[in-house]
Coordinates of C-alpha atoms in Angstrom, one line a residue:
M1252 CA 135.2 83.7 113.0
C1253 CA 135.3 85.0 109.5
S1254 CA 137.8 84.8 106.7
Y1255 CA 139.6 87.6 104.8
T1256 CA 141.2 84.9 102.0
G1257 CA 137.7 83.1 100.9
L1258 CA 133.8 84.2 100.1
N1259 CA 132.1 83.2 103.4
R1260 CA 128.9 82.1 104.5
S1261 CA 127.4 83.3 107.6
C1262 CA 130.5 84.6 110.2
T1263 CA 131.3 86.4 113.4
L1264 CA 133.4 89.0 112.8
T1265 CA 134.9 90.0 116.3
I1266 CA 136.5 93.6 117.4
D1267 CA 138.8 93.9 120.2
R1268 CA 137.6 97.6 121.4
L1269 CA 140.7 98.4 123.4
R1270 CA 142.7 97.1 120.2
P1271 CA 140.5 98.0 117.1
S1272 CA 142.2 97.8 113.9
T1273 CA 140.2 97.9 110.2
P1274 CA 139.9 94.5 109.5
P1275 CA 140.2 94.0 105.4
I1276 CA 137.3 93.5 102.6
I1277 CA 135.1 90.9 103.5
Y1278 CA 134.2 88.7 101.2
A1279 CA 130.8 87.0 101.8
R1280 CA 127.8 85.3 99.7
T1281 CA 124.4 86.9 99.1
D1282 CA 122.9 84.7 101.7
A1283 CA 125.5 85.3 104.4
I1284 CA 124.7 87.5 107.3
I1285 CA 127.8 88.7 109.0
T1286 CA 127.8 88.7 113.2
V1287 CA 129.6 92.0 114.5
K1288 CA 131.0 91.4 118.1
V1289 CA 132.5 93.7 120.0
I1290 CA 134.7 92.6 123.3
N1291 CA 136.7 94.7 125.6
P1292 CA 133.8 97.2 125.8
S1293 CA 134.2 100.3 127.4
P1294 CA 131.8 101.8 130.5
F1295 CA 132.0 104.9 129.5
E1296 CA 131.1 104.5 126.0
D1297 CA 127.5 104.0 123.9
L1298 CA 128.6 101.3 120.4
S1299 CA 126.8 101.1 117.3
L1300 CA 127.1 100.1 114.4
D1301 CA 125.9 102.1 111.5
W1302 CA 125.3 101.9 107.7
K1303 CA 127.7 104.3 105.9
S1304 CA 127.1 103.1 102.5
T1305 CA 125.8 100.5 100.0
T1306 CA 127.5 100.4 96.4
T1307 CA 126.2 98.1 93.8
L1308 CA 129.3 96.5 91.5
L1309 CA 128.9 94.3 87.9
P1310 CA 130.0 90.9 88.2
P1311 CA 133.3 90.4 86.4
D1312 CA 133.4 88.8 83.4
A1313 CA 134.2 85.0 83.8
F1314 CA 137.7 85.7 82.5
A1315 CA 138.2 89.2 82.8
T1316 CA 137.9 116.5 122.6
A1317 CA 139.2 118.3 125.7
F1318 CA 138.0 119.1 129.2
S1319 CA 139.3 122.6 130.9
A1320 CA 140.3 122.6 134.3
L1321 CA 137.5 123.9 136.4
A1322 CA 139.6 126.4 138.3
S1323 CA 140.6 128.7 135.2
V1324 CA 139.1 131.9 135.3
G1325 CA 139.1 133.7 131.8
G1326 CA 140.9 137.2 131.7
K1327 CA 143.5 139.2 133.6
I1328 CA 143.9 142.0 136.3
T1329 CA 145.5 144.7 134.7
L1330 CA 147.4 147.1 137.3
L1331 CA 147.7 151.1 137.1
S1332 CA 150.6 152.7 137.6
S1333 CA 149.5 156.3 137.9
T1334 CA 147.3 158.0 140.9
S1335 CA 145.4 161.1 140.8
K1336 CA 146.3 163.9 143.7
G1337 CA 144.3 164.6 146.3
I1338 CA 143.0 161.0 146.7
A1339 CA 143.9 158.8 149.0
R1340 CA 143.4 155.9 147.7
G1341 CA 144.2 155.7 143.3
P1342 CA 143.5 153.7 140.2
A1343 CA 147.2 152.0 140.6
D1344 CA 145.9 150.9 144.7
I1345 CA 142.5 149.5 143.6
S1346 CA 144.2 147.5 140.9
S1347 CA 146.6 146.2 142.6
D1348 CA 144.4 145.2 145.2
Q1349 CA 142.3 143.9 142.5
E1350 CA 145.5 141.4 141.2
S1351 CA 145.1 140.0 145.1
L1352 CA 142.0 139.3 145.5
L1353 CA 141.6 137.5 142.3
S1354 CA 144.8 135.1 143.6
E1355 CA 142.6 134.5 147.0
I1356 CA 139.4 133.9 144.9
Q1357 CA 141.2 131.2 142.6
D1358 CA 143.3 129.6 145.5
D1359 CA 140.1 127.5 146.3
P1360 CA 141.6 123.9 148.3
S1361 CA 138.6 122.2 146.8
V1362 CA 140.2 122.8 143.7
L1363 CA 143.4 121.0 144.7
L1364 CA 141.5 118.4 146.3
A1365 CA 139.2 117.8 143.3
K1366 CA 142.5 117.8 140.9
P1367 CA 143.7 113.9 140.6
G1368 CA 139.9 113.0 139.9
L1369 CA 139.4 115.6 137.4
E1370 CA 142.3 114.7 135.3
M1371 CA 141.1 111.0 135.7
I1372 CA 137.8 112.2 134.0
K1373 CA 139.6 113.9 131.4
Q1374 CA 141.3 110.6 130.3
V1375 CA 138.4 108.6 130.0
L1376 CA 137.2 111.5 127.8
Q1377 CA 139.5 109.9 125.3
A1378 CA 139.9 106.9 123.2
P1379 CA 141.1 104.0 125.2
P1380 CA 144.8 102.9 125.0
V1381 CA 145.6 100.5 121.9
D1382 CA 148.3 98.3 123.6
I1383 CA 149.7 97.7 127.2
C1384 CA 152.5 99.8 126.9
S1385 CA 149.9 103.0 126.7
K1386 CA 151.0 105.8 129.3
K1387 CA 147.3 105.4 130.2
D1388 CA 145.7 104.3 133.3
P1389 CA 144.4 100.8 132.1
R1390 CA 141.6 100.6 135.1
P1391 CA 138.8 103.0 133.6
W1392 CA 138.5 100.4 130.8
T1393 CA 139.9 97.0 133.0
N1394 CA 138.4 97.8 136.2
A1395 CA 135.8 100.5 136.1
K1396 CA 134.7 99.8 139.4
E1397 CA 137.7 100.8 141.3
W1398 CA 138.7 103.7 139.3
K1399 CA 135.4 105.2 139.9
A1400 CA 135.8 104.6 143.8
D1401 CA 139.1 107.1 143.2
V1402 CA 137.3 110.0 141.3
E1403 CA 134.4 109.6 143.5
L1404 CA 136.3 109.7 147.0
A1405 CA 138.4 113.1 145.3
L1406 CA 135.2 115.0 144.3
R1407 CA 133.6 114.3 147.6
N1408 CA 136.1 115.3 149.3
A1409 CA 136.1 118.6 147.0
I1410 CA 132.4 119.4 147.5
V1411 CA 133.0 119.0 151.1
A1412 CA 136.0 121.4 151.1
A1413 CA 133.5 123.8 149.1
R1414 CA 131.0 123.7 151.3
K1415 CA 133.5 124.6 154.0
S1416 CA 135.2 127.5 152.2
M1417 CA 131.4 129.1 151.3
S1418 CA 132.0 131.8 154.4
T1419 CA 135.6 132.6 152.7
T1420 CA 134.1 132.8 149.1
E1421 CA 131.1 135.3 151.0
D1422 CA 133.7 137.7 152.3
L1423 CA 135.4 137.5 149.3
A1424 CA 132.6 138.7 147.2
K1425 CA 132.2 141.3 150.0
K1426 CA 135.7 143.0 148.9
V1427 CA 134.7 142.9 145.7
D1428 CA 131.7 144.6 146.0
D1429 CA 133.3 147.1 148.1
L1430 CA 136.3 148.1 145.2
G1431 CA 133.4 148.6 143.5
A1432 CA 132.3 151.2 145.3
E1433 CA 135.5 152.8 145.7
I1434 CA 135.9 152.3 141.7
R1435 CA 132.2 154.5 141.4
A1436 CA 133.4 157.3 144.0
L1437 CA 136.8 157.6 141.6
P1438 CA 136.4 161.0 139.3
A1439 CA 135.1 160.4 135.9
D1440 CA 137.8 159.3 133.6
Q1441 CA 137.2 157.5 130.9
T1442 CA 141.3 156.3 130.9
F1443 CA 142.0 154.2 134.1
T1444 CA 137.6 153.9 135.0
A1445 CA 137.7 151.7 132.2
V1446 CA 140.4 149.3 133.4
L1447 CA 139.2 149.2 136.9
K1448 CA 135.6 148.2 135.6
Q1449 CA 136.8 145.4 133.3
N1450 CA 139.1 144.1 136.4
Q1451 CA 136.1 144.1 138.4
T1452 CA 134.1 142.3 135.8
I1453 CA 137.0 139.8 135.9
L1454 CA 136.7 139.4 139.6
T1455 CA 133.0 139.1 139.7
N1456 CA 133.0 136.0 137.5
A1457 CA 135.8 134.6 139.5
I1458 CA 133.3 135.0 142.5
Q1459 CA 130.8 133.0 140.8
A1460 CA 132.8 130.1 139.2
R1461 CA 133.7 129.6 143.0
L1462 CA 130.3 129.6 144.2
Q1463 CA 129.5 127.3 141.8
L1464 CA 132.7 124.6 142.3
G1465 CA 130.3 122.1 144.6
V1466 CA 127.7 121.9 142.2
R1467 CA 129.9 121.6 138.9
F1468 CA 131.5 118.6 141.4
Q1469 CA 128.3 117.2 142.6
T1470 CA 127.0 117.2 138.9
L1471 CA 130.0 115.3 137.3
L1472 CA 129.4 112.9 140.6
D1473 CA 125.9 112.3 139.7
A1474 CA 127.2 111.5 135.7
L1475 CA 129.8 108.8 137.4
D1476 CA 126.7 107.0 139.7
V1477 CA 125.0 106.0 136.4
I1478 CA 128.5 104.2 134.8
P1479 CA 128.3 100.8 135.0
D1480 CA 130.8 98.9 136.3
K1481 CA 131.2 96.9 132.8
G1482 CA 131.0 98.1 129.5
V1483 CA 127.8 97.0 127.5
A1484 CA 128.2 95.7 123.7
L1485 CA 126.7 96.8 120.4
K1486 CA 122.7 97.6 121.8
S1487 CA 121.9 98.5 118.1
D1488 CA 121.2 95.8 115.3
T1489 CA 125.3 93.9 114.4
A1490 CA 123.6 91.8 111.4
I1491 CA 125.0 92.8 107.7
R1492 CA 123.5 91.4 105.5
D1493 CA 122.8 91.5 101.4
S1494 CA 119.7 94.2 101.2
D1495 CA 118.5 92.2 97.8
T1496 CA 120.4 88.7 98.2
K1497 CA 118.4 87.5 94.5
D1498 CA 120.4 90.1 92.8
K1499 CA 123.1 89.0 90.3
N1500 CA 124.8 92.0 90.7
Y1501 CA 127.5 92.0 93.9
Q1502 CA 126.8 94.6 96.6
S1503 CA 129.5 96.1 98.5
Q1504 CA 128.6 97.6 102.4
V1505 CA 130.7 99.8 104.6
W1506 CA 129.0 100.0 107.8
G1507 CA 130.8 102.2 111.0
L1508 CA 131.6 101.0 114.4
N1509 CA 131.0 104.2 116.0
Y1510 CA 130.7 105.4 119.8
L1511 CA 129.6 108.0 122.0
N1512 CA 131.0 108.9 125.4
K1513 CA 128.8 109.1 128.3
L1514 CA 130.5 111.8 129.7
T1515 CA 131.1 114.0 127.5
P1516 CA 127.3 116.0 127.5
V1517 CA 128.0 116.6 131.6
A1518 CA 131.4 117.6 131.0
K1519 CA 131.2 120.3 128.4
R1520 CA 128.1 121.5 130.7
V1521 CA 130.2 121.9 133.7
S1522 CA 133.1 123.0 132.2
T1523 CA 131.8 126.3 131.0
T1524 CA 132.7 129.4 132.3
T1525 CA 128.4 129.7 133.9
P1526 CA 127.6 126.2 134.2
A1527 CA 124.1 125.2 133.9
A1528 CA 121.8 122.9 135.7
D1529 CA 121.0 119.7 133.9
P1530 CA 118.7 121.0 130.9
G1531 CA 116.1 118.3 131.6
L1532 CA 114.9 115.9 128.4
L1533 CA 114.8 118.7 125.6
G1534 CA 117.4 120.8 126.8
T1535 CA 119.6 117.5 126.5
L1536 CA 118.4 117.2 122.3
A1537 CA 121.2 120.2 122.5
E1538 CA 123.6 118.3 124.2
T1539 CA 123.6 115.3 121.8
P1540 CA 127.6 114.6 121.2
V1541 CA 128.8 113.7 117.9
K1542 CA 129.6 109.8 116.8
Q1543 CA 133.6 109.2 117.0
P1544 CA 134.5 106.8 114.7
I1545 CA 136.5 103.7 115.7
I1546 CA 136.8 101.6 112.5
S1547 CA 134.8 100.6 109.3
V1548 CA 133.8 97.5 108.4
T1549 CA 133.5 96.7 104.5
V1550 CA 132.0 93.3 103.3
Q1551 CA 131.1 92.5 99.7
F1552 CA 128.3 90.2 98.8
Q1553 CA 128.5 87.9 95.3
S1554 CA 127.5 85.3 94.2
P1555 CA 130.0 81.9 94.5
Q1556 CA 131.9 82.0 91.7
R1557 CA 132.7 78.3 90.7
L1558 CA 135.2 78.7 87.6
E1559 CA 138.2 80.5 88.5
V1560 CA 142.1 80.2 87.0
S1561 CA 145.5 79.9 88.2
S1562 CA 148.7 79.6 86.8
G1563 CA 151.9 77.6 87.7
L1564 CA 154.0 75.1 86.7
M1565 CA 153.3 71.6 86.1
V1566 CA 156.1 68.3 86.5
P1567 CA 155.8 65.5 85.0
T1568 CA 157.3 62.6 86.8
S1569 CA 158.5 60.5 83.7
P1570 CA 161.1 61.4 81.3
Y1571 CA 160.8 62.8 77.3
H1572 CA 162.6 60.9 74.8
T1573 CA 165.1 62.0 71.8
Y1574 CA 166.9 59.4 69.7
T1575 CA 170.1 60.1 68.3
K1576 CA 173.0 58.6 66.4
A1577 CA 176.3 58.3 68.7
S1578 CA 180.0 56.8 67.8
V1579 CA 181.6 54.1 69.6
A1580 CA 185.3 54.8 69.9
T1581 CA 188.1 52.0 71.1
N1582 CA 191.4 53.0 72.3
G1583 CA 190.2 57.0 70.9
I1584 CA 189.3 55.0 67.7
V1585 CA 185.5 54.9 66.4
T1586 CA 184.6 51.9 65.9
D1587 CA 180.9 52.1 65.5
N1588 CA 177.8 54.0 65.6
I1589 CA 175.2 53.0 67.3
V1590 CA 171.2 54.2 68.1
Q1591 CA 171.0 56.4 71.2
E1592 CA 168.2 56.8 73.8
N1593 CA 168.5 60.2 75.6
L1594 CA 166.0 60.8 78.9
T1595 CA 165.0 64.3 79.6
Y1596 CA 163.7 65.8 82.6
T1597 CA 161.4 69.2 82.0
V1598 CA 159.0 71.7 84.2
V1599 CA 155.7 72.6 81.7
P1600 CA 154.6 76.3 82.6
V1601 CA 150.9 76.0 82.6
V1602 CA 147.3 77.9 83.0
S1603 CA 144.8 76.0 84.6
V1604 CA 140.9 76.2 84.4
N1605 CA 139.5 74.8 88.3
F1606 CA 135.9 74.0 88.6
L1607 CA 134.8 73.6 92.0
I1608 CA 133.2 70.6 93.6
G1609 CA 130.9 70.7 96.1
R1610 CA 131.9 74.2 98.2
E1611 CA 134.4 76.1 99.4
L1612 CA 135.5 75.7 103.4
I1613 CA 137.1 77.7 106.0
A1614 CA 139.2 76.3 108.1
R1615 CA 141.6 78.5 110.6
K1616 CA 140.0 81.5 108.6
Q1617 CA 142.0 80.2 105.6
R1618 CA 140.0 79.4 102.6
V1619 CA 139.9 76.0 101.4
A1620 CA 138.2 74.2 98.4
T1621 CA 138.9 71.4 95.7
F1622 CA 138.5 71.5 92.1
A1623 CA 138.5 69.5 89.0
T1624 CA 141.1 70.8 86.8
V1625 CA 142.4 71.1 83.3
A1626 CA 145.5 72.6 82.4
V1627 CA 147.4 73.5 78.8
G1628 CA 150.8 74.8 78.6
Y1629 CA 154.1 74.6 76.5
N1630 CA 156.6 71.8 77.1
P1631 CA 160.2 72.9 76.1
A1632 CA 161.4 69.2 76.0
T1633 CA 158.7 68.5 73.0
S1634 CA 158.2 72.3 71.6
A1635 CA 154.5 71.2 71.6
V1636 CA 151.8 71.9 73.6
E1637 CA 150.5 70.0 76.9
F1638 CA 147.7 69.3 78.4
G1639 CA 146.7 68.4 82.0
T1640 CA 143.0 66.7 83.4
G1641 CA 142.8 65.7 87.5
L1642 CA 142.0 67.1 90.8
A1643 CA 143.4 70.2 92.9
F1644 CA 143.3 71.4 96.3
S1645 CA 143.5 74.9 96.7
W1646 CA 144.4 76.5 100.5
R1647 CA 144.2 80.3 100.4
S1648 CA 145.4 81.2 96.5
I1649 CA 148.0 78.0 96.6
V1650 CA 146.6 75.2 94.6
L1651 CA 148.3 72.1 94.3
S1652 CA 147.3 69.6 91.6
G1653 CA 147.6 66.2 90.7
L1654 CA 146.9 65.6 87.0
A1655 CA 147.3 63.1 84.1
D1656 CA 149.9 64.8 81.7
V1657 CA 148.3 64.2 78.2
G1658 CA 151.6 65.2 75.9
R1659 CA 153.3 63.7 72.9
D1660 CA 156.7 61.9 73.3
M1661 CA 159.2 60.4 70.9
Q1662 CA 159.8 56.7 69.9
L1663 CA 161.6 54.8 67.4
A1664 CA 160.5 53.9 63.7
G1665 CA 161.5 51.9 60.8
G1666 CA 162.9 48.9 62.8
F1667 CA 165.5 50.6 64.9
K1668 CA 166.3 49.8 68.5
I1669 CA 168.0 51.0 71.0
G1670 CA 171.5 50.3 71.1
E1671 CA 171.3 48.6 67.6
S1672 CA 174.4 49.1 64.9
L1673 CA 174.1 51.2 62.2
G1674 CA 177.7 50.8 61.0
L1675 CA 180.7 52.7 60.6
T1676 CA 180.5 54.1 57.3
N1677 CA 177.2 56.4 56.0
A1678 CA 175.6 55.6 59.2
A1679 CA 172.0 56.5 59.0
T1680 CA 170.0 58.9 61.5
P1681 CA 167.5 56.8 63.2
L1682 CA 164.1 57.1 62.2
T1683 CA 161.6 58.6 64.7
T1684 CA 158.0 59.2 65.3
T1685 CA 155.7 61.0 67.8
R1686 CA 153.1 59.8 69.4
W1687 CA 150.5 60.7 72.6
G1688 CA 150.9 59.3 75.6
I1689 CA 149.5 59.4 79.4
R1690 CA 151.9 60.1 82.2
P1691 CA 151.5 61.5 85.9
A1692 CA 152.0 64.9 86.9
V1693 CA 152.1 67.4 89.7
A1694 CA 151.4 71.0 89.2
L1695 CA 151.4 74.4 91.8
S1696 CA 150.1 76.7 90.6
V1697 CA 148.5 80.5 92.4
R1698 CA 144.6 80.9 91.8
I1699 CA 143.4 83.9 90.1
P1700 CA 139.9 84.0 91.6
L1701 CA 137.2 85.9 88.8
G1702 CA 135.6 86.8 91.6
G1703 CA 137.6 88.8 93.8
A1704 CA 136.6 86.0 96.7
S1705 CA 140.5 86.3 97.8
K1706 CA 143.3 88.7 98.0

């Protein structure tokens, strides 16, 4: 599994198709191979991992779609209110018959039987649900075999009904022709004749759509037959690698995980006003759908950085010393002055330079590394520079160090001793001097990766 906090060697990035989430930038060594794996693929989709862009970066300085209902017919019958004198059936009567006839044509029982299956097909033309709380039926993606059985049953019943209603459709077509003959027999009047002819065109298109219902349903049924019961993962190359492993420049690559819905071309063809038969191999070139994006994967290849900087706090385990003159009193009366020792514990702000020992590892997708460390800071207790050296352990961006603290401390000079009497009058201030010393210390800091291998 790839880490989002460390510099990866070869690793695998797993993406859940039902719950896709765009990952952060993945940082990898120049010789690493990032393999993209998709789980829970949809049986209705073809997945592909496609290159989008590559950007060369200078290394940092060491310190710096909808499926329409089949029953819909475009247009609306326009009713006329005027009649011509001396005509047994005038334009108003004919337009009224046209409206009633359109309603009969559209009222095909096969459409009602197919409706549940069509609604289920419309669902899989959209993206899969992203969580279990979705209102979508999860079966198309989790149990496609059962889902297909329900859709195919609805389509088969609709095909049978469409065949049975063929004679009714032919009768309706004859009525449309009869109305056409009546319109042609009317006096030539551009006002109402044009309206009636337009209504007649709508009726003709509706008859054609009804005649083609069985073909449409069968086309969908054939398309469902080739849908597998389980989804197929990525077919194309899933390995992302640096194009030039010898180039010391960093390289940022962006890849897109895309999908093509297998039912989209068929759905478009059967939902048109005049559906065409399968156009064959050459015709399908014009039906190739546009790939739809799922997520983007960004990988930055870079040379491993052995030098890092961290900043934090160093805590010496032993105190620092100061010496002062202190008065001794008895019953409220000063009777003597002595040499007094004062102990001070402090915290030292430090900046550490860390050199990677061996190689960094990935544990539970988190970056782990060991460093040799040199730290420098300002000691508020001594008002002097403090140094530290030792080993450090890093987990993610936290660095825990065990150091030998090298710093200055104060000690008595001139023969003075702790508790020594300095006299009551004209008491001298004890002489002190500073010396370098080594004491154990621990440090906690936050790493600042020079190469950007973690965020």
